[in-house]
CSV table of C-alpha atoms in Angstrom, one decimal:
chain,number,residue,atom,x,y,z
A,26,UNK,CA,121.9,7.6,-6.9
A,27,UNK,CA,125.4,9.2,-7.1
A,28,UNK,CA,125.8,12.6,-8.6
A,29,UNK,CA,129.5,13.6,-8.5
A,30,UNK,CA,129.1,17.0,-10.2
A,31,UNK,CA,126.1,18.1,-8.1
A,32,UNK,CA,125.9,21.8,-7.1
A,33,UNK,CA,123.9,20.6,-4.1
A,34,UNK,CA,125.3,19.4,-0.8
A,35,UNK,CA,124.2,15.8,-1.1
A,36,UNK,CA,126.4,13.8,-3.5
A,37,UNK,CA,124.6,10.5,-3.2
A,38,UNK,CA,121.7,8.9,-1.3
A,39,UNK,CA,120.6,5.4,-0.8
A,40,UNK,CA,118.1,3.5,1.4
A,41,UNK,CA,119.0,0.0,2.6
A,42,UNK,CA,117.2,-3.1,1.4
A,43,UNK,CA,114.2,-2.7,3.7
A,44,UNK,CA,114.2,1.0,3.9
A,45,UNK,CA,114.8,1.1,7.7
A,46,UNK,CA,117.9,3.1,7.2
A,47,UNK,CA,119.7,5.4,4.6
A,48,UNK,CA,123.1,6.7,3.7
A,49,UNK,CA,124.1,10.1,2.4
A,50,UNK,CA,127.4,11.5,1.3
A,51,UNK,CA,128.6,15.1,1.2
A,52,UNK,CA,132.0,16.6,0.1
A,53,UNK,CA,133.1,16.0,3.8
A,54,UNK,CA,132.2,12.3,4.3
A,55,UNK,CA,129.1,10.1,4.7
A,56,UNK,CA,126.3,9.5,7.3
A,57,UNK,CA,124.1,6.6,8.1
A,58,UNK,CA,120.7,7.6,9.5
A,59,UNK,CA,117.8,5.6,10.9
A,60,UNK,CA,114.7,6.2,8.8
A,61,UNK,CA,112.3,5.8,11.6
A,62,UNK,CA,113.7,8.2,14.1
A,63,UNK,CA,116.1,10.4,12.0
A,64,UNK,CA,118.8,9.4,14.5
A,65,UNK,CA,122.4,9.6,13.2
A,66,UNK,CA,123.8,6.1,13.4
A,67,UNK,CA,127.3,6.6,12.0
A,68,UNK,CA,129.3,9.5,10.7
A,69,UNK,CA,132.7,9.4,9.0
A,70,UNK,CA,134.3,12.6,7.7
A,71,UNK,CA,137.2,11.5,5.6
A,72,UNK,CA,136.2,13.1,2.2
A,73,UNK,CA,133.7,12.8,-0.6
A,74,UNK,CA,132.1,9.5,-1.7
A,75,UNK,CA,129.9,8.9,-4.8
A,76,UNK,CA,128.6,5.5,-3.6
A,77,UNK,CA,127.5,4.4,-0.1
A,78,UNK,CA,125.5,1.2,0.1
A,79,UNK,CA,124.3,-0.5,3.2
A,80,UNK,CA,123.5,-4.3,3.8
A,81,UNK,CA,120.3,-4.0,5.7
A,82,UNK,CA,121.2,-2.6,9.2
A,83,UNK,CA,124.5,-4.4,9.6
A,84,UNK,CA,127.9,-2.9,10.1
A,85,UNK,CA,128.9,-3.7,6.5
A,86,UNK,CA,129.0,-0.8,3.9
A,87,UNK,CA,130.1,-0.7,0.3
A,88,UNK,CA,131.7,2.7,-0.4
A,89,UNK,CA,133.4,4.3,-3.4
A,90,UNK,CA,135.3,7.6,-3.2
A,91,UNK,CA,134.8,10.6,-5.4
A,92,UNK,CA,138.4,10.7,-6.5
A,93,UNK,CA,139.2,14.1,-4.8
A,94,UNK,CA,142.2,12.4,-3.1
A,95,UNK,CA,144.3,9.4,-4.1
A,96,UNK,CA,143.0,7.2,-1.2
A,97,UNK,CA,139.4,7.7,-2.5
A,98,UNK,CA,139.7,6.5,-6.0
A,99,UNK,CA,136.4,6.0,-8.0
A,100,UNK,CA,137.9,2.8,-9.3
A,101,UNK,CA,138.2,1.3,-5.8
A,102,UNK,CA,135.4,-0.4,-3.9
A,103,UNK,CA,135.9,-0.6,-0.2
A,104,UNK,CA,133.9,-3.0,2.0
A,105,UNK,CA,133.9,-1.2,5.3
A,106,UNK,CA,133.0,-2.2,8.8
A,107,UNK,CA,131.4,0.6,10.8
A,108,UNK,CA,131.9,-1.2,14.0
A,109,UNK,CA,135.7,-1.3,13.7
A,110,UNK,CA,136.0,1.8,11.6
A,111,UNK,CA,138.3,-0.2,9.3
A,112,UNK,CA,138.1,-1.6,5.6
A,113,UNK,CA,137.4,-5.4,5.4
A,114,UNK,CA,138.5,-5.6,1.7
A,115,UNK,CA,139.3,-3.4,-1.1
A,116,UNK,CA,138.7,-4.2,-4.7
A,117,UNK,CA,140.2,-2.3,-7.7
A,118,UNK,CA,138.8,-2.0,-11.2
A,119,UNK,CA,140.1,-0.6,-14.5
A,120,UNK,CA,137.4,2.0,-14.8
A,121,UNK,CA,135.2,4.0,-12.5
A,122,UNK,CA,132.6,2.2,-10.5
A,123,UNK,CA,129.1,3.6,-11.3
A,124,UNK,CA,126.9,1.5,-9.1
A,125,UNK,CA,127.0,-1.1,-6.4
A,126,UNK,CA,124.2,-3.4,-5.1
A,127,UNK,CA,124.2,-6.2,-2.6
A,128,UNK,CA,122.3,-8.6,-0.5
A,129,UNK,CA,123.4,-11.4,1.9
A,130,UNK,CA,124.4,-13.7,-1.0
A,131,UNK,CA,125.4,-11.5,-3.9
A,132,UNK,CA,127.6,-8.3,-4.5
A,133,UNK,CA,127.0,-6.5,-7.9
A,134,UNK,CA,129.5,-3.9,-9.2
A,135,UNK,CA,128.4,-1.8,-12.3
A,136,UNK,CA,131.0,-0.3,-14.6
A,137,UNK,CA,130.3,1.5,-17.8
A,138,UNK,CA,130.5,-1.5,-20.1
A,139,UNK,CA,130.8,-4.5,-17.7
A,140,UNK,CA,128.9,-5.6,-14.6
A,141,UNK,CA,130.5,-8.1,-12.1
A,142,UNK,CA,128.7,-10.5,-9.9
A,143,UNK,CA,130.4,-11.7,-6.8
A,144,UNK,CA,129.7,-14.1,-3.9
A,145,UNK,CA,129.1,-11.7,-1.0
A,146,UNK,CA,130.7,-14.0,1.6
A,147,UNK,CA,133.8,-15.3,-0.3
A,148,UNK,CA,134.1,-12.3,-2.7
A,149,UNK,CA,134.8,-14.8,-5.5
A,150,UNK,CA,133.8,-13.6,-9.0
A,151,UNK,CA,130.8,-15.6,-10.2
A,152,UNK,CA,130.1,-13.9,-13.6
A,153,UNK,CA,130.8,-11.0,-15.8
A,154,UNK,CA,128.1,-9.3,-17.9
A,155,UNK,CA,129.1,-7.3,-21.0
A,156,UNK,CA,126.7,-4.4,-21.3
A,157,UNK,CA,125.9,-1.6,-23.7
A,158,UNK,CA,127.5,1.7,-22.6
A,159,UNK,CA,125.8,2.6,-19.3
A,160,UNK,CA,127.2,6.0,-18.6
A,161,UNK,CA,124.9,6.7,-15.6
A,162,UNK,CA,125.4,3.2,-14.1
A,163,UNK,CA,121.6,2.7,-14.4
A,164,UNK,CA,120.5,-0.6,-12.7
A,165,UNK,CA,117.9,-2.1,-10.4
A,166,UNK,CA,118.3,-5.0,-7.9
A,167,UNK,CA,115.8,-7.1,-6.0
A,168,UNK,CA,117.3,-8.2,-2.7
A,169,UNK,CA,115.0,-11.2,-2.1
A,170,UNK,CA,117.0,-14.5,-2.3
A,171,UNK,CA,113.9,-16.2,-3.8
A,172,UNK,CA,113.6,-13.7,-6.6
A,173,UNK,CA,116.9,-12.0,-6.9
A,174,UNK,CA,117.2,-10.2,-10.2
A,175,UNK,CA,119.4,-7.6,-11.7
A,176,UNK,CA,118.1,-5.1,-14.3
A,177,UNK,CA,120.4,-3.2,-16.7
A,178,UNK,CA,119.9,-1.2,-19.9
A,179,UNK,CA,120.1,-3.4,-23.0
A,180,UNK,CA,120.1,-0.7,-25.6
A,181,UNK,CA,121.3,2.9,-25.9
A,182,UNK,CA,118.8,3.6,-28.7
A,183,UNK,CA,115.6,2.5,-27.0
A,184,UNK,CA,114.2,1.6,-23.7
A,185,UNK,CA,115.1,-2.0,-23.5
A,186,UNK,CA,116.1,-3.7,-20.3
A,187,UNK,CA,118.0,-6.8,-19.6
A,188,UNK,CA,116.8,-8.9,-16.6
A,189,UNK,CA,119.4,-11.3,-15.1
A,190,UNK,CA,118.8,-13.9,-12.5
A,191,UNK,CA,121.6,-13.2,-10.0
A,192,UNK,CA,121.3,-16.4,-7.9
A,193,UNK,CA,121.2,-18.8,-11.0
A,194,UNK,CA,123.7,-16.7,-12.9
A,195,UNK,CA,121.8,-16.6,-16.2
A,196,UNK,CA,119.9,-14.2,-18.3
A,197,UNK,CA,116.2,-14.3,-17.5
A,198,UNK,CA,114.7,-12.1,-20.2
A,199,UNK,CA,114.9,-8.8,-22.2
A,200,UNK,CA,112.0,-6.5,-22.1
A,201,UNK,CA,111.2,-3.7,-24.7
A,202,UNK,CA,109.7,-1.2,-22.5
A,203,UNK,CA,110.0,2.2,-24.2
A,204,UNK,CA,110.8,3.7,-27.5
A,205,UNK,CA,113.3,6.2,-25.9
A,206,UNK,CA,116.4,5.2,-23.9
A,207,UNK,CA,115.8,4.3,-20.1
A,208,UNK,CA,116.2,6.9,-17.4
A,209,UNK,CA,115.0,4.9,-14.4
A,210,UNK,CA,114.5,1.4,-13.4
A,211,UNK,CA,113.1,-0.3,-10.2
A,212,UNK,CA,112.5,-3.9,-9.2
A,213,UNK,CA,110.0,-4.8,-6.4
A,214,UNK,CA,111.7,-6.3,-3.4
A,215,UNK,CA,110.4,-9.8,-4.1
A,216,UNK,CA,111.6,-9.6,-7.7
A,217,UNK,CA,108.1,-10.0,-9.2
A,218,UNK,CA,107.7,-6.6,-11.0
A,219,UNK,CA,110.0,-4.2,-12.8
A,220,UNK,CA,109.0,-0.6,-13.3
A,221,UNK,CA,110.7,1.6,-16.1
A,222,UNK,CA,110.7,5.2,-17.3
A,223,UNK,CA,112.3,6.5,-20.4
A,224,UNK,CA,114.2,9.8,-21.0
A,225,UNK,CA,111.0,11.4,-22.0
A,226,UNK,CA,109.5,10.7,-18.5
A,227,UNK,CA,105.9,10.8,-19.6
A,228,UNK,CA,105.0,7.1,-19.3
A,229,UNK,CA,105.8,4.7,-16.4
A,230,UNK,CA,105.5,1.0,-17.4
A,231,UNK,CA,105.4,-2.1,-15.1
A,232,UNK,CA,106.2,-5.6,-16.4
A,233,UNK,CA,105.7,-8.9,-14.7
A,234,UNK,CA,109.2,-10.3,-14.6
A,235,UNK,CA,108.4,-13.9,-14.7
A,236,UNK,CA,106.6,-13.6,-18.1
A,237,UNK,CA,108.2,-10.4,-19.3
A,238,UNK,CA,104.6,-9.1,-20.0
A,239,UNK,CA,103.3,-5.6,-19.4
A,240,UNK,CA,100.9,-5.3,-16.5
A,241,UNK,CA,100.4,-1.6,-16.1
A,242,UNK,CA,101.0,1.6,-17.9
A,243,UNK,CA,100.7,5.0,-16.1
A,244,UNK,CA,100.9,8.5,-17.7
A,245,UNK,CA,103.0,10.8,-15.4
A,246,UNK,CA,102.2,13.8,-17.6
A,247,UNK,CA,102.2,15.2,-21.0
A,248,UNK,CA,105.4,17.3,-20.8
A,249,UNK,CA,108.8,15.7,-20.8
A,250,UNK,CA,110.4,15.4,-17.3
A,251,UNK,CA,113.5,13.6,-15.9
A,252,UNK,CA,112.5,10.7,-13.6
A,253,UNK,CA,114.9,10.7,-10.8
A,254,UNK,CA,113.7,7.7,-8.9
A,255,UNK,CA,111.2,4.8,-8.9
A,256,UNK,CA,110.4,2.6,-5.9
A,257,UNK,CA,107.7,0.0,-5.2
A,258,UNK,CA,106.0,-0.5,-1.8
A,259,UNK,CA,107.7,-3.2,0.3
A,260,UNK,CA,105.0,-5.8,-0.1
A,261,UNK,CA,105.7,-9.5,0.6
A,262,UNK,CA,103.3,-10.7,-2.0
A,263,UNK,CA,102.5,-8.0,-4.7
A,264,UNK,CA,103.4,-4.3,-4.8
A,265,UNK,CA,100.6,-2.0,-3.7
A,266,UNK,CA,101.9,1.3,-4.9
A,267,UNK,CA,104.8,2.8,-6.9
A,268,UNK,CA,106.3,6.2,-6.1
A,269,UNK,CA,108.3,8.3,-8.5
A,270,UNK,CA,110.1,11.6,-8.3
A,271,UNK,CA,110.8,13.9,-11.2
A,272,UNK,CA,112.6,17.1,-12.2
A,273,UNK,CA,109.4,18.9,-11.9
A,274,UNK,CA,109.7,18.8,-8.2
A,275,UNK,CA,106.6,16.6,-7.8
A,276,UNK,CA,106.2,13.2,-6.1
A,277,UNK,CA,103.9,10.8,-8.0
A,278,UNK,CA,102.1,7.8,-6.6
A,279,UNK,CA,100.6,5.1,-8.9
A,280,UNK,CA,98.1,2.8,-7.1
A,281,UNK,CA,98.4,-0.7,-8.5
A,282,UNK,CA,94.9,-2.3,-8.4
A,283,UNK,CA,93.2,-0.6,-5.5
A,284,UNK,CA,90.4,1.0,-7.5
A,285,UNK,CA,90.1,-2.2,-9.7
A,286,UNK,CA,89.9,-4.2,-6.6
A,287,UNK,CA,86.9,-2.1,-5.4
A,288,UNK,CA,85.1,-2.6,-8.7
A,289,UNK,CA,85.7,-6.4,-8.8
A,290,UNK,CA,84.5,-6.6,-5.1
A,291,UNK,CA,87.2,-9.0,-4.3
A,292,UNK,CA,88.6,-9.3,-0.8
A,293,UNK,CA,92.1,-10.3,0.4
A,294,UNK,CA,95.2,-8.5,-0.2
A,295,UNK,CA,95.5,-5.0,-1.5
A,296,UNK,CA,95.8,-6.2,-5.1
A,297,UNK,CA,93.7,-9.3,-4.5
A,298,UNK,CA,93.9,-11.5,-7.6
A,299,UNK,CA,93.0,-8.9,-10.2
A,300,UNK,CA,96.3,-8.9,-12.2
A,301,UNK,CA,95.6,-11.7,-14.6
A,302,UNK,CA,92.4,-10.0,-15.9
A,303,UNK,CA,94.0,-6.6,-16.3
A,304,UNK,CA,97.4,-7.4,-17.9
A,305,UNK,CA,98.3,-5.0,-20.8
A,306,UNK,CA,95.5,-2.6,-19.8
A,307,UNK,CA,96.5,1.1,-19.8
A,308,UNK,CA,95.2,2.6,-16.6
A,309,UNK,CA,93.3,5.9,-16.5
A,310,UNK,CA,94.6,9.0,-14.5
A,311,UNK,CA,92.5,8.0,-11.5
A,312,UNK,CA,95.3,5.7,-10.6
A,313,UNK,CA,97.7,8.6,-10.4
A,314,UNK,CA,98.1,10.9,-7.4
A,315,UNK,CA,100.5,13.9,-7.3
A,316,UNK,CA,102.1,16.0,-4.6
A,317,UNK,CA,103.2,19.2,-6.4
A,318,UNK,CA,106.2,21.2,-5.4
A,319,UNK,CA,107.5,18.8,-2.9
A,320,UNK,CA,111.0,20.0,-3.8
A,321,UNK,CA,112.2,22.9,-5.9
A,322,UNK,CA,112.0,22.1,-9.7
A,323,UNK,CA,115.2,20.6,-11.0
A,324,UNK,CA,116.6,19.5,-7.6
A,325,UNK,CA,117.4,15.8,-7.6
A,326,UNK,CA,115.3,13.7,-5.3
A,327,UNK,CA,114.9,10.1,-4.2
A,328,UNK,CA,111.7,8.7,-2.6
A,329,UNK,CA,110.8,5.2,-1.3
A,330,UNK,CA,107.7,3.7,0.2
A,331,UNK,CA,108.6,2.7,3.7
A,332,UNK,CA,105.4,1.2,4.7
A,333,UNK,CA,101.8,0.4,3.5
A,334,UNK,CA,98.9,-0.3,5.8
A,335,UNK,CA,95.6,-1.5,4.5
A,336,UNK,CA,92.4,-0.6,6.5
A,337,UNK,CA,89.4,-3.0,6.1
A,338,UNK,CA,85.9,-1.9,6.2
A,339,UNK,CA,84.4,-3.0,9.5
A,340,UNK,CA,81.1,-3.9,7.8
A,341,UNK,CA,82.6,-5.9,5.0
A,342,UNK,CA,85.7,-7.8,4.0
A,343,UNK,CA,86.7,-5.1,1.5
A,344,UNK,CA,89.7,-2.8,1.8
A,345,UNK,CA,88.4,0.7,2.8
A,346,UNK,CA,91.6,2.6,2.4
A,347,UNK,CA,95.4,2.4,2.5
A,348,UNK,CA,98.0,4.5,4.2
A,349,UNK,CA,101.5,4.7,2.9
A,350,UNK,CA,104.6,6.3,4.5
A,351,UNK,CA,106.8,8.0,1.8
A,352,UNK,CA,110.3,9.1,2.7
A,353,UNK,CA,112.0,11.5,0.4
A,354,UNK,CA,115.6,12.8,0.3
A,355,UNK,CA,116.2,16.0,-1.7
A,356,UNK,CA,119.8,16.6,-2.8
A,357,UNK,CA,119.7,20.1,-1.6
A,358,UNK,CA,120.0,18.6,1.9
A,359,UNK,CA,116.5,17.8,3.3
A,360,UNK,CA,114.7,14.7,4.4
A,361,UNK,CA,110.9,14.8,4.2
A,362,UNK,CA,108.3,12.1,5.3
A,363,UNK,CA,104.8,12.1,4.1
A,364,UNK,CA,101.7,10.1,5.0
A,365,UNK,CA,99.6,9.4,1.9
A,366,UNK,CA,96.1,8.0,2.3
A,367,UNK,CA,93.9,6.7,-0.5
A,368,UNK,CA,90.2,5.7,0.2
A,369,UNK,CA,87.9,3.4,-1.8
A,370,UNK,CA,86.4,6.5,-3.5
A,371,UNK,CA,89.8,7.3,-5.0
A,372,UNK,CA,90.2,10.3,-2.7
A,373,UNK,CA,93.7,10.9,-1.6
A,374,UNK,CA,95.4,13.1,1.0
A,375,UNK,CA,99.0,14.0,1.6
A,376,UNK,CA,100.3,15.1,5.1
A,377,UNK,CA,103.9,16.2,5.9
A,378,UNK,CA,104.8,14.2,9.0
A,379,UNK,CA,108.4,15.5,9.5
A,380,UNK,CA,111.2,17.3,7.8
A,381,UNK,CA,114.8,18.0,8.8
A,382,UNK,CA,118.2,19.1,7.4
A,383,UNK,CA,120.3,16.1,6.6
A,384,UNK,CA,123.6,18.1,6.6
A,385,UNK,CA,122.9,19.3,10.1
A,386,UNK,CA,122.1,16.0,11.5
A,387,UNK,CA,124.4,15.3,14.6
A,388,UNK,CA,124.3,12.6,17.3
A,389,UNK,CA,120.8,12.2,18.8
A,390,UNK,CA,117.5,12.6,17.2
A,391,UNK,CA,117.1,14.9,14.2
A,392,UNK,CA,115.2,18.1,14.8
A,393,UNK,CA,112.0,18.3,12.8
A,394,UNK,CA,110.2,21.3,11.5
């Protein structure tokens, strides 16, 4: 989520692996903020960074400078300890670092034509993946150790994605998802699903990783738009919803199976067991819910689903509604949090719960408006 040439105050933004905290960088430095309270957890004003990645809520950060001063080279990865305020280890590369992902076992470093896999503890190199030119550092990573996958573009001519098993250090599959090159990729936290969008931005597709088969297709719109972010709900079993942001300034929610679950009258989890019967079905617009003008058109944004609660009908075992908490970072400097509610009649509501200026956040709780 780095944007070195951004005209806006936010250069990069990233949530940690469970969305409980997030990091932002400006031309002056970076901040770590608690997602639940808006409280500033750490602030370091030493210059501009294009990558700041957290490891859950630990004191470890992976940071890469924007190159505006020699000590903050975009070719140098610094593993930084926020408790001591000192680097733990620095790793230098021949070309600029475009993305970094990590969990408790693996560290992934994405360059333009190579991706390196390291052991997170020893920092020994485990594998090197030669890739097609990946100018934007596009990638997705599922942090679960049981389903730890890395997704990278597999073509510059079409929307093909390479899925790599990071724990077993082997290629898992290659998926032809779109006719146009990829613009966004996301893996569910458990590694079961991968969502993709092409540069046209009209269709969002979701594939089952284990079988490389298409499970859902959603139409975002008929006009082209740049998809800035895709994020699954943090479900332990199956993802309940997918959230997307685009250059139109809208936030899009795609519900995965809720309406179908109502029609099939199945109880249990939000998705139930409907997936095998609906694989490769193109879903209608009823599964698509839009919040228009969440941010100004053209402003880069990044949204995640922090929480989903399913509410059961007291008179039956069916799911009556779901309530999701959506957190959004706009690169013009604002944080917004919405409550999204969807009932069994496919009626949805959006409610802005809080909003604050990220650049102005200081020690203590953020002021909301």
